[in-house]
């Protein structure tokens, strides 16, 4: 059961820190303020010869196709899942293989350092890797590398000076007091500036005011962690205790003005005029004159934002009220504590261990101890996203593969168009709008085009080895300052539809359709054996990768997708009459899935899974249309490859959790419930009335049926 999440945190929040834990309160706050995108990550398939098994598990395939095809594998795999590995699927296996490839790339670079120019990204990756592992130097330097930041904070004598140093680029990345964050606009057309409330160590502001029992334990662990890092940084026991007390006092005080978890859950009762308010710099200044925001924002270069959004009005009033010289020691203490917390993992071995132990606690899971080697891999993956993407693509994905997948995608798009054109239940207006959407769909396969030439993405950052005067901490700081400056440069710029961002890199395992952009992304990480192989049969390719591509495109016409036009704007593109018919079809899908058992005694939530079920049904219809046009299509190979791609075992706790929260139906249903909608399936296996896989034609569902 996932109790909490570890996210790339704070300064740090979007940048520096891979290891400051960031609790679920933050994640939910983001859910409240961000429009969700549809994210579908799916499972892989064995490309080895698919056996046309009639039954390997004693179950008739006419009664349970999924079990019949996968029975043997499911039985063996059941032994693999436990509290550490909650799910074993082709997808989890692919993820593991990809991680191994990334590690291999890094260790190969380290072994061949001399082959690269000293200013190259490759050398910088090796320096960061070696510096992370160099515990001897890290221990020797102690906390020296952060002293310059602590001194800067210490030298502040007034709140007006405090405002001044917040615009210092080295301090800016630690500034979690007033968080200036560059985010895509709600329609994802360009970048805006969000002003987010002060970061709280316990994440959820409720935990400072009305802590739950679990919250009280979290607080104790938080305090224990802070005490550890303070004493390891050389503070006396007394000083450490005082500093923690001062921090908690400040966080408790500011927490009262920050929206808590409980309030978020009552979102319908909130006065939304107090949240996400568009403001100008002058308005901010009138709301919070003590902070001197115009000056801070000008020096940082964020005042140029055309679109500034104040997330929480009440918080701004509060921080302004606290911004007085008498509170200066408390404000300075907060900033100093943030520096200590967010850098602990980059200093000595003891500090690193303390940080890892706290991360482990926060994950709420029975995770393995984090080795120093793992820390190094994670840091490189996080800090050199672009370059690692390039190295990954060079090693693991060819132009030929890209072309092959693009061809398959184009065939799927053309097939959707044909089916829509031939639909006799909607008007020409609706048809034309739907086809326009497919014509304008942006397709991103594998990696962005500029990866085809060589590039160094980190030439502006100084990442030196210890021998050359660098340190792990200075490496991290310099890389973070660079990404922060790039973030600020993006303000007002359009969101590049072709871009694979740091959040969506080629090496990740992702397939997504975005309503707001009408674009499709399938990363190179997804396009790997055993999941995709250029040389497999067309039937196998359609069943695995083809299904995913067609599923994603199916989202363009799911219950959310149809609200957006071909440019990603929210607009009625279905006539009122057609929309009514569409809703009739979705009602049928909801009822059908709600009648299915996801696990013994517990049914699927047809409403929660509607969008994904529509995409599944649309996808399968499209693929069967392609097979119809193929001479001698091997339907058995297609259906069985599909069933294999979705084989998975989960712990029962995890299955129950997913049944409640996942917007996808359980794996078995994604196979059995989808296939039983189609004549082609019945015909292939002689399925007839009386078989459990049989659904009467009048009870069948789908949008493009
Ligand atoms: Zn989906």
XYZ file of C-alpha atoms and ligand atoms in Angstrom:
706
model
C 0.000 0.000 0.000
C 1.431 3.330 -0.939
C 1.186 5.444 2.168
C 3.242 8.354 0.992
C 5.257 9.325 -1.965
C 8.829 10.370 -2.340
C 8.989 13.061 -4.903
C 11.780 15.145 -6.187
C 11.390 17.830 -3.694
C 11.419 21.327 -2.825
C 14.261 23.627 -3.721
C 14.760 22.212 -4.273
C 11.183 21.706 -4.868
C 11.497 21.433 -8.532
C 15.234 21.247 -8.690
C 18.012 20.602 -6.436
C 16.989 17.926 -4.277
C 16.289 14.472 -5.163
C 16.150 13.470 -1.604
C 14.159 15.946 0.394
C 10.964 14.118 0.896
C 7.855 15.861 -0.184
C 4.722 14.477 1.306
C 1.460 13.639 -0.306
C -0.137 16.879 0.805
C 1.912 18.686 -1.785
C 0.992 16.240 -4.446
C -2.676 16.721 -3.745
C -2.334 20.449 -3.625
C -0.942 20.175 -7.113
C -3.862 18.031 -8.179
C -6.140 20.770 -7.084
C -4.361 23.372 -9.128
C -3.233 21.503 -12.182
C -5.286 20.011 -14.863
C -4.501 16.383 -15.127
C -3.208 14.827 -18.271
C -4.053 11.396 -19.311
C -1.284 9.084 -18.555
C -1.187 5.553 -19.622
C 1.684 3.332 -18.878
C 1.210 -0.160 -19.889
C 2.671 -3.555 -19.903
C 5.008 -5.336 -22.165
C 4.854 -8.516 -24.073
C 7.176 -11.363 -24.691
C 8.202 -11.274 -28.289
C 9.391 -14.818 -28.205
C 7.275 -17.147 -30.260
C 3.715 -16.966 -29.027
C 2.297 -20.374 -28.410
C -1.205 -20.953 -29.615
C -2.142 -22.512 -26.338
C -5.596 -23.942 -26.131
C -5.332 -24.122 -22.430
C -2.347 -24.318 -20.149
C -4.189 -23.961 -16.901
C -7.205 -26.199 -17.038
C -9.476 -23.252 -17.733
C -11.393 -23.213 -21.029
C -10.329 -20.214 -23.045
C -13.983 -19.762 -23.992
C -14.647 -19.113 -20.298
C -11.577 -17.131 -19.250
C -9.208 -16.240 -22.039
C -6.758 -14.314 -19.847
C -6.346 -17.187 -17.398
C -6.166 -19.754 -20.149
C -3.327 -17.980 -21.979
C -1.437 -16.836 -18.903
C -2.247 -19.452 -16.273
C 1.166 -21.032 -16.104
C 3.020 -17.738 -15.963
C 0.626 -16.282 -13.384
C 1.149 -19.231 -11.087
C 4.932 -18.891 -11.161
C 4.956 -15.110 -10.943
C 2.724 -15.105 -7.871
C 5.769 -16.096 -5.842
C 7.613 -12.934 -6.957
C 5.296 -10.359 -5.432
C 5.646 -9.177 -1.872
C 5.815 -5.945 0.073
C 8.914 -4.915 -1.913
C 7.604 -5.769 -5.367
C 3.874 -5.185 -5.388
C 3.405 -6.024 -9.017
C 5.162 -8.312 -11.430
C 4.279 -7.622 -15.015
C 6.006 -7.311 -18.325
C 6.006 -3.589 -17.603
C 7.795 -3.885 -14.266
C 10.337 -6.123 -15.989
C 10.859 -3.577 -18.748
C 11.350 -0.834 -16.178
C 14.028 -2.877 -14.486
C 15.806 -3.562 -17.771
C 15.756 0.116 -18.638
C 17.221 1.038 -15.259
C 19.991 -1.468 -15.865
C 20.749 0.075 -19.260
C 21.056 3.539 -17.729
C 23.413 2.210 -15.064
C 25.452 0.468 -17.720
C 25.789 3.718 -19.698
C 27.013 5.562 -16.605
C 29.518 2.910 -15.526
C 30.831 2.647 -19.110
C 31.391 6.398 -19.186
C 33.216 6.260 -15.859
C 35.439 3.445 -17.104
C 36.348 5.419 -20.237
C 36.639 8.926 -18.841
C 39.861 9.738 -20.679
C 38.112 9.386 -24.051
C 36.074 12.519 -23.489
C 36.926 16.181 -23.663
C 37.214 17.742 -20.188
C 34.381 20.222 -20.957
C 32.013 17.611 -22.355
C 28.773 16.554 -20.712
C 30.188 13.035 -20.542
C 33.079 14.174 -18.335
C 30.670 16.130 -16.146
C 28.535 13.034 -15.661
C 31.617 11.071 -14.651
C 32.703 13.835 -12.255
C 29.334 13.853 -10.554
C 29.401 10.069 -10.380
C 32.885 9.877 -8.920
C 32.284 12.773 -6.539
C 29.155 11.074 -5.180
C 31.127 7.894 -4.527
C 34.136 9.740 -3.098
C 33.179 9.465 0.555
C 36.753 10.091 1.630
C 36.775 13.629 0.208
C 33.179 14.255 1.182
C 33.941 13.331 4.796
C 37.161 15.350 4.739
C 35.460 18.531 3.524
C 32.630 18.078 6.020
C 30.156 20.930 5.883
C 32.662 23.366 4.374
C 30.929 23.411 0.944
C 27.718 24.914 2.382
C 29.395 27.434 4.613
C 29.244 30.248 2.029
C 25.431 29.937 1.848
C 25.003 29.861 5.606
C 27.304 32.893 5.910
C 25.210 34.841 3.409
C 22.093 34.187 5.451
C 23.900 34.914 8.692
C 25.075 38.327 7.417
C 21.491 39.578 6.980
C 20.609 42.306 9.498
C 17.117 43.385 8.463
C 14.107 42.038 6.600
C 14.906 44.417 3.787
C 18.318 42.745 3.432
C 16.560 39.400 3.624
C 14.402 40.405 0.629
C 17.618 41.372 -1.129
C 19.367 38.049 -0.745
C 16.314 36.134 -1.956
C 17.169 37.408 -5.424
C 20.756 36.158 -5.152
C 20.916 33.284 -7.636
C 22.627 30.963 -5.161
C 20.083 31.657 -2.449
C 17.135 31.725 -4.867
C 17.312 27.973 -5.341
C 16.922 27.558 -1.580
C 14.076 30.061 -1.409
C 11.118 28.076 -0.237
C 9.779 31.012 1.782
C 8.206 32.603 -1.297
C 8.231 30.108 -4.149
C 8.374 31.530 -7.670
C 7.619 28.640 -9.927
C 7.454 28.573 -13.730
C 4.566 26.368 -14.850
C 2.621 25.748 -18.053
C -0.623 27.719 -18.231
C -3.846 25.828 -17.675
C -4.339 25.391 -21.409
C -0.657 24.407 -21.676
C -0.053 27.004 -24.362
C 2.706 28.996 -22.646
C 4.573 29.361 -19.355
C 3.314 31.439 -16.448
C 4.652 32.343 -13.021
C 3.037 30.716 -10.004
C 3.620 32.097 -6.546
C 3.306 29.180 -4.195
C 3.034 29.270 -0.414
C 5.945 28.560 1.888
C 7.192 24.986 1.849
C 6.362 23.076 5.022
C 8.573 20.278 6.256
C 5.541 18.152 7.141
C 3.875 18.920 3.843
C 0.295 19.139 4.990
C -0.556 22.265 6.961
C -3.221 20.342 8.911
C -0.433 18.398 10.589
C 0.670 21.563 12.377
C -2.785 22.517 13.551
C -4.823 19.354 14.089
C -2.369 16.505 13.692
C -3.697 12.998 13.261
C -2.105 10.139 15.226
C -0.033 9.237 12.163
C 0.800 12.925 11.783
C 2.165 13.011 15.341
C 4.521 10.146 14.528
C 5.577 11.890 11.314
C 6.361 14.990 13.297
C 8.512 13.062 15.768
C 10.430 11.481 12.912
C 10.842 14.865 11.243
C 12.212 16.352 14.450
C 14.515 13.382 14.945
C 15.823 13.822 11.408
C 16.397 17.550 11.881
C 18.173 16.921 15.179
C 20.450 14.386 13.501
C 21.485 16.630 10.674
C 21.996 19.627 12.944
C 24.246 17.771 15.365
C 26.113 16.174 12.457
C 26.617 19.693 11.089
C 28.341 20.599 14.350
C 25.543 22.343 16.260
C 25.450 21.679 20.002
C 22.515 19.691 21.379
C 21.113 22.844 22.892
C 21.445 24.876 19.715
C 19.919 22.072 17.684
C 16.918 21.877 20.009
C 16.423 25.643 19.901
C 16.682 25.782 16.136
C 14.132 23.019 15.683
C 11.754 24.682 18.120
C 12.121 27.962 16.262
C 11.479 26.233 12.903
C 8.371 24.435 14.134
C 7.049 27.685 15.647
C 7.462 29.448 12.311
C 6.013 26.588 10.264
C 3.046 26.297 12.624
C 2.422 29.997 12.370
C 2.521 30.113 8.567
C 0.653 26.780 8.266
C -2.514 28.456 9.573
C -2.685 30.470 6.382
C -2.016 27.565 4.014
C -4.739 25.359 2.617
C -4.655 21.967 4.333
C -5.488 18.517 3.202
C -8.870 18.430 4.883
C -9.919 21.669 3.231
C -8.683 20.450 -0.143
C -10.966 17.449 0.159
C -13.907 19.834 0.590
C -12.952 21.656 -2.561
C -16.573 22.326 -3.506
C -17.060 24.380 -0.364
C -13.957 26.495 -0.867
C -14.175 30.112 -1.832
C -12.189 29.711 -5.044
C -11.767 33.483 -5.428
C -9.041 33.120 -2.798
C -7.055 30.666 -4.910
C -5.170 30.965 -8.170
C -5.660 34.701 -8.449
C -4.191 36.421 -11.520
C -2.121 39.351 -10.229
C 0.314 42.026 -11.406
C 3.576 42.846 -9.676
C 2.018 46.093 -8.425
C -0.964 44.273 -6.979
C 1.380 41.880 -5.210
C 3.204 44.854 -3.807
C -0.007 46.380 -2.451
C -1.067 43.082 -0.948
C 2.328 42.494 0.707
C 4.315 45.739 0.933
C 6.790 44.415 3.522
C 8.209 41.803 1.162
C 9.394 44.209 -1.522
C 8.348 41.731 -4.199
C 8.887 44.111 -7.163
C 12.592 44.283 -6.340
C 13.028 40.540 -5.728
C 11.122 39.658 -8.876
C 12.968 42.171 -11.036
C 16.386 40.925 -9.951
C 15.331 37.322 -10.569
C 13.875 38.234 -13.950
C 10.451 36.796 -13.136
C 8.701 40.185 -13.179
C 8.534 39.864 -16.970
C 5.857 37.153 -16.663
C 2.706 38.145 -18.560
C 0.721 35.795 -16.449
C 1.328 35.744 -12.685
C -0.827 33.571 -10.482
C -0.982 33.906 -6.723
C -1.983 30.471 -5.495
C -3.101 31.371 -1.988
C -4.098 34.881 -1.006
C -4.372 34.267 2.723
C -0.825 32.944 2.847
C 0.576 36.107 1.232
C -1.103 38.281 3.841
C 0.355 36.106 6.565
C 3.935 36.020 5.288
C 3.780 39.787 4.839
C 2.629 40.145 8.453
C 5.552 37.980 9.613
C 8.077 39.958 7.529
C 9.257 42.245 10.335
C 12.653 42.871 11.866
C 11.483 41.397 15.152
C 10.782 38.129 13.359
C 14.069 38.235 11.455
C 15.806 35.530 13.553
C 12.891 33.165 12.900
C 12.889 33.838 9.139
C 16.659 33.451 8.923
C 16.463 30.240 10.925
C 13.914 28.816 8.475
C 16.150 29.591 5.495
C 19.219 28.214 7.229
C 17.350 25.007 8.074
C 16.297 24.637 4.439
C 19.934 24.891 3.361
C 20.946 22.245 5.903
C 18.069 19.899 5.065
C 18.354 20.109 1.331
C 22.110 19.677 1.177
C 22.574 16.929 3.758
C 22.573 14.181 1.179
C 25.493 15.793 -0.690
C 27.860 16.207 2.240
C 29.363 13.633 4.582
C 28.554 9.936 4.746
C 26.773 10.337 8.090
C 24.614 13.165 6.775
C 23.861 11.168 3.671
C 22.797 8.192 5.789
C 20.572 10.363 7.980
C 18.883 11.738 4.900
C 18.404 8.303 3.364
C 16.955 6.922 6.586
C 14.371 9.703 6.663
C 13.546 9.190 2.989
C 13.017 5.525 3.738
C 10.662 6.377 6.594
C 8.683 8.789 4.435
C 8.246 6.378 1.606
C 6.051 4.397 3.998
C 7.215 1.300 2.235
C 9.468 -1.554 2.958
C 12.119 -0.301 0.565
C 15.677 -1.469 0.378
C 18.463 0.616 1.866
C 19.643 3.173 -0.641
C 23.261 2.498 -1.536
C 25.701 5.257 -2.378
C 25.875 3.798 -5.871
C 22.099 4.145 -6.222
C 22.379 7.728 -4.994
C 24.894 8.398 -7.766
C 22.659 6.891 -10.462
C 19.625 8.785 -9.240
C 21.509 12.072 -9.118
C 22.772 11.662 -12.668
C 19.354 10.640 -13.961
C 17.877 13.709 -12.306
C 20.566 16.271 -13.090
C 21.538 15.230 -16.618
C 18.113 14.318 -17.968
C 18.762 15.674 -21.464
C 22.178 14.155 -21.907
C 21.156 10.802 -20.425
C 18.256 10.810 -22.856
C 20.660 11.357 -25.716
C 23.055 8.639 -24.549
C 20.145 6.261 -23.972
C 18.704 6.876 -27.434
C 22.138 6.432 -29.049
C 22.554 3.094 -27.327
C 19.052 1.698 -27.333
C 16.911 3.192 -30.098
C 17.609 3.622 -33.769
C 16.232 5.868 -36.467
C 14.926 2.760 -38.224
C 12.877 1.887 -35.162
C 11.537 5.407 -35.005
C 10.472 5.271 -38.635
C 8.864 1.855 -38.144
C 6.794 3.051 -35.171
C 5.823 6.260 -36.975
C 4.562 4.172 -39.902
C 2.505 2.024 -37.554
C 1.085 5.165 -35.916
C 0.111 6.615 -39.291
C -1.644 3.390 -40.218
C -3.598 3.518 -36.950
C -4.583 7.146 -37.517
C -5.740 6.360 -41.078
C -7.791 3.429 -39.759
C -9.498 5.586 -37.137
C -10.356 8.103 -39.874
C -11.891 5.405 -42.032
C -14.041 4.049 -39.223
C -15.204 7.524 -38.233
C -16.036 8.423 -41.860
C -18.065 5.251 -42.192
C -19.947 5.708 -38.908
C -23.654 6.013 -39.521
C -24.650 7.227 -36.068
C -23.141 10.733 -36.132
C -23.579 13.748 -38.408
C -21.091 14.952 -41.017
C -20.278 18.002 -38.866
C -19.181 15.835 -35.956
C -17.338 13.452 -38.274
C -15.429 16.279 -39.933
C -14.427 17.737 -36.583
C -13.221 14.350 -35.373
C -11.221 13.786 -38.559
C -9.767 17.291 -38.305
C -8.545 16.333 -34.859
C -6.778 13.274 -36.252
C -5.305 15.330 -39.096
C -3.824 17.796 -36.640
C -2.612 15.231 -34.104
C 1.077 15.826 -33.291
C 2.935 12.539 -33.048
C 6.139 12.315 -31.000
C 7.829 8.955 -31.203
C 10.915 7.924 -29.258
C 12.843 11.166 -28.911
C 12.881 14.755 -30.195
C 14.452 15.481 -33.586
C 17.364 17.483 -32.245
C 18.702 14.296 -30.641
C 19.857 13.301 -34.114
C 22.869 15.607 -33.822
C 25.437 15.716 -31.043
C 25.004 18.232 -28.287
C 26.333 19.246 -24.912
C 23.415 20.460 -22.835
C 25.361 21.406 -19.723
C 28.246 23.479 -21.093
C 27.300 26.437 -18.867
C 27.572 24.471 -15.625
C 30.839 23.945 -13.825
C 30.983 20.310 -12.703
C 34.523 19.617 -11.527
C 36.092 16.635 -9.829
C 37.470 16.922 -6.291
C 40.999 16.855 -7.784
C 40.174 19.947 -9.836
C 38.667 21.850 -6.940
C 35.037 20.789 -7.289
C 32.856 19.021 -4.759
C 29.629 17.053 -4.918
C 27.782 19.989 -3.395
C 29.236 22.556 -5.817
C 28.354 20.256 -8.736
C 24.761 20.045 -7.592
C 24.517 23.758 -6.932
C 25.890 24.718 -10.336
C 23.616 22.307 -12.179
C 20.643 23.553 -10.192
C 21.411 27.207 -10.869
C 21.586 26.350 -14.579
C 18.233 24.588 -14.645
C 16.682 27.404 -12.627
C 17.910 29.990 -15.124
C 16.533 27.873 -17.979
C 13.237 27.630 -16.177
C 13.021 31.408 -15.852
C 13.938 31.872 -19.525
C 10.850 29.864 -20.455
C 8.457 32.445 -18.959
C 5.894 33.644 -21.547
C 7.373 31.275 -24.136
C 5.029 28.861 -25.880
C 5.078 25.258 -24.663
C 6.940 23.351 -27.351
C 4.659 20.535 -28.461
C 7.563 18.579 -29.852
C 9.551 18.800 -26.706
C 10.420 15.947 -24.453
C 10.822 17.838 -21.228
C 12.765 16.923 -18.143
C 9.504 15.532 -16.829
C 9.057 13.365 -19.877
C 12.394 12.120 -21.095
C 13.039 9.571 -23.879
C 14.428 7.090 -21.352
C 11.231 7.042 -19.281
C 8.482 4.534 -19.933
C 5.630 6.680 -21.051
C 2.766 6.755 -23.521
C 0.523 9.792 -23.253
C -2.131 11.667 -25.143
C -2.606 15.318 -24.130
C -6.063 16.835 -24.644
C -4.709 20.354 -24.350
C -2.213 19.952 -27.144
C -3.796 17.183 -29.198
C -0.473 15.408 -29.149
C 0.761 11.902 -28.594
C 4.043 10.908 -26.985
C 5.552 7.430 -26.924
C 9.022 7.434 -25.395
C 11.996 5.364 -26.564
C 11.946 3.701 -23.146
C 8.643 2.065 -24.104
C 9.955 0.893 -27.455
C 12.266 -1.838 -26.234
C 12.384 -5.624 -26.331
C 10.563 -7.590 -25.093
C 7.918 -5.040 -25.648
C 8.707 -3.831 -29.128
C 10.912 -5.433 -31.733
C 11.043 -4.202 -35.296
C 11.351 -7.766 -36.554
C 8.335 -9.305 -34.865
C 5.205 -10.132 -36.854
C 2.637 -7.480 -37.652
C 0.093 -9.306 -35.483
C 2.457 -9.221 -32.484
C 3.319 -5.600 -33.078
C -0.333 -4.607 -33.262
C -1.200 -6.546 -30.112
C 1.476 -4.882 -27.999
C 2.700 -1.498 -29.192
C -0.153 -1.027 -31.650
C -2.651 -1.426 -28.837
C -0.961 1.298 -26.828
C -0.786 3.752 -29.717
C -4.413 3.154 -30.650
C -5.402 3.371 -26.968
C -3.749 6.782 -26.642
C -5.444 8.037 -29.790
C -8.687 6.612 -28.399
C -8.340 9.159 -25.583
C -8.879 11.925 -28.147
C -12.493 10.757 -28.184
C -13.000 9.637 -24.606
C -15.405 11.420 -22.260
C -12.839 14.195 -21.634
C -11.199 14.200 -25.070
C -14.402 15.048 -26.919
C -14.622 18.327 -24.989
C -11.469 19.570 -26.801
C -10.998 20.557 -30.439
C -8.153 19.844 -32.860
C -6.061 22.699 -31.425
C -6.512 21.552 -27.861
C -9.062 24.221 -26.987
C -12.118 23.371 -24.957
C -14.910 23.632 -27.519
C -18.106 21.873 -28.596
C -17.127 19.878 -31.639
C -19.984 17.397 -31.346
C -23.473 18.545 -32.332
C -25.987 18.483 -29.476
C -27.760 15.525 -31.008
C -24.559 13.514 -31.519
C -23.379 14.376 -28.034
C -26.580 12.885 -26.647
C -25.955 9.681 -28.576
C -22.348 9.660 -27.364
C -23.558 9.928 -23.764
C -25.899 7.013 -24.383
C -22.916 4.918 -25.447
C -20.845 5.966 -22.419
C -23.753 5.029 -20.119
C -23.655 1.575 -21.620
C -19.895 1.317 -20.998
C -20.274 2.460 -17.385
C -23.014 -0.096 -16.707
C -21.132 -2.906 -18.399
C -17.863 -2.401 -16.500
C -19.662 -1.741 -13.205
C -21.210 -5.192 -13.512
C -17.779 -6.865 -13.615
C -15.924 -8.194 -10.591
C -12.436 -6.691 -10.269
C -11.596 -9.013 -7.412
C -13.772 -11.435 -5.447
C -16.745 -9.537 -4.057
C -15.581 -6.164 -5.384
C -16.793 -4.666 -8.640
C -15.035 -2.288 -11.006
C -15.950 1.390 -10.659
C -17.363 1.967 -14.142
C -17.436 5.741 -13.750
C -13.872 6.127 -12.507
C -12.508 3.917 -15.284
C -14.699 5.257 -18.089
C -12.037 7.203 -20.032
C -9.588 4.289 -19.993
C -12.242 1.751 -20.910
C -13.316 3.907 -23.870
C -9.677 4.066 -24.999
C -9.287 0.267 -24.656
C -12.463 -0.479 -26.604
C -11.664 2.084 -29.306
C -8.143 0.726 -29.637
C -9.209 -2.890 -30.066
C -11.821 -1.923 -32.672
C -9.189 -0.016 -34.644
C -6.678 -2.893 -34.560
C -9.301 -5.399 -35.680
C -10.056 -3.097 -38.607
C -6.378 -3.262 -39.566
C -6.337 -7.057 -39.271
C -9.424 -7.282 -41.495
C -7.443 -5.666 -44.289
C -4.464 -7.999 -43.882
C -4.341 -11.122 -46.063
C -4.327 -14.269 -43.868
C -4.117 -12.384 -40.579
C -3.178 -14.686 -37.714
C -5.927 -13.758 -35.267
C -4.857 -16.343 -32.709
C -1.374 -14.885 -32.529
C -2.846 -11.390 -32.217
C -5.307 -12.205 -29.414
C -2.841 -14.306 -27.458
C -0.054 -11.729 -27.755
C -2.508 -9.184 -26.422
C -3.479 -11.348 -23.457
C 0.208 -11.952 -22.693
C 1.027 -8.254 -22.832
C -1.406 -7.658 -19.969
C -0.439 -10.546 -17.750
C 0.418 -9.379 -14.272
C 0.299 -10.415 -10.677
C -0.154 -8.104 -7.735
C -0.308 -8.504 -3.990
C -3.944 -8.584 -2.921
C -3.525 -5.336 -0.934
C -2.147 -3.608 -3.992
C -4.859 -5.036 -6.216
C -7.476 -3.704 -3.832
C -5.804 -0.294 -3.738
C -5.618 -0.137 -7.526
C -9.224 -1.234 -7.901
C -10.201 1.741 -5.814
C -7.913 4.404 -7.267
C -6.528 3.359 -10.644
C -8.420 4.810 -13.584
C -7.617 1.685 -15.598
C -9.621 -1.492 -15.164
C -7.744 -4.490 -13.729
C -5.522 -6.342 -16.209
C -7.751 -9.370 -16.550
C -10.725 -7.199 -17.399
C -8.718 -5.206 -19.899
C -8.240 -8.484 -21.709
C -11.454 -10.451 -21.221
C -14.020 -7.646 -21.161
C -12.493 -5.953 -24.190
C -12.115 -9.047 -26.378
C -15.591 -10.351 -25.656
C -17.063 -7.330 -27.474
C -15.973 -8.488 -30.894
C -17.213 -11.040 -33.424
C -13.662 -11.593 -34.671
C -12.734 -12.985 -31.274
C -15.805 -15.222 -31.032
C -15.194 -16.528 -34.511
C -11.514 -17.295 -33.885
C -12.240 -19.427 -30.834
C -15.771 -20.634 -31.557
C -17.217 -18.766 -28.613
C -20.985 -19.097 -28.333
C -23.873 -18.519 -26.019
C -23.287 -20.342 -22.748
C -19.526 -19.635 -22.701
C -18.434 -17.175 -20.015
C -16.557 -15.062 -22.558
C -19.753 -14.618 -24.559
C -21.594 -11.296 -24.529
C -24.834 -10.990 -26.479
C -24.521 -8.606 -29.444
C -27.211 -6.302 -28.031
C -25.255 -5.968 -24.774
C -21.950 -5.054 -26.385
C -20.415 -1.630 -25.759
C -17.925 0.834 -27.235
C -17.886 4.216 -28.927
C -16.731 3.161 -32.399
C -18.397 -0.242 -32.422
Zn -5.167 5.611 -21.194
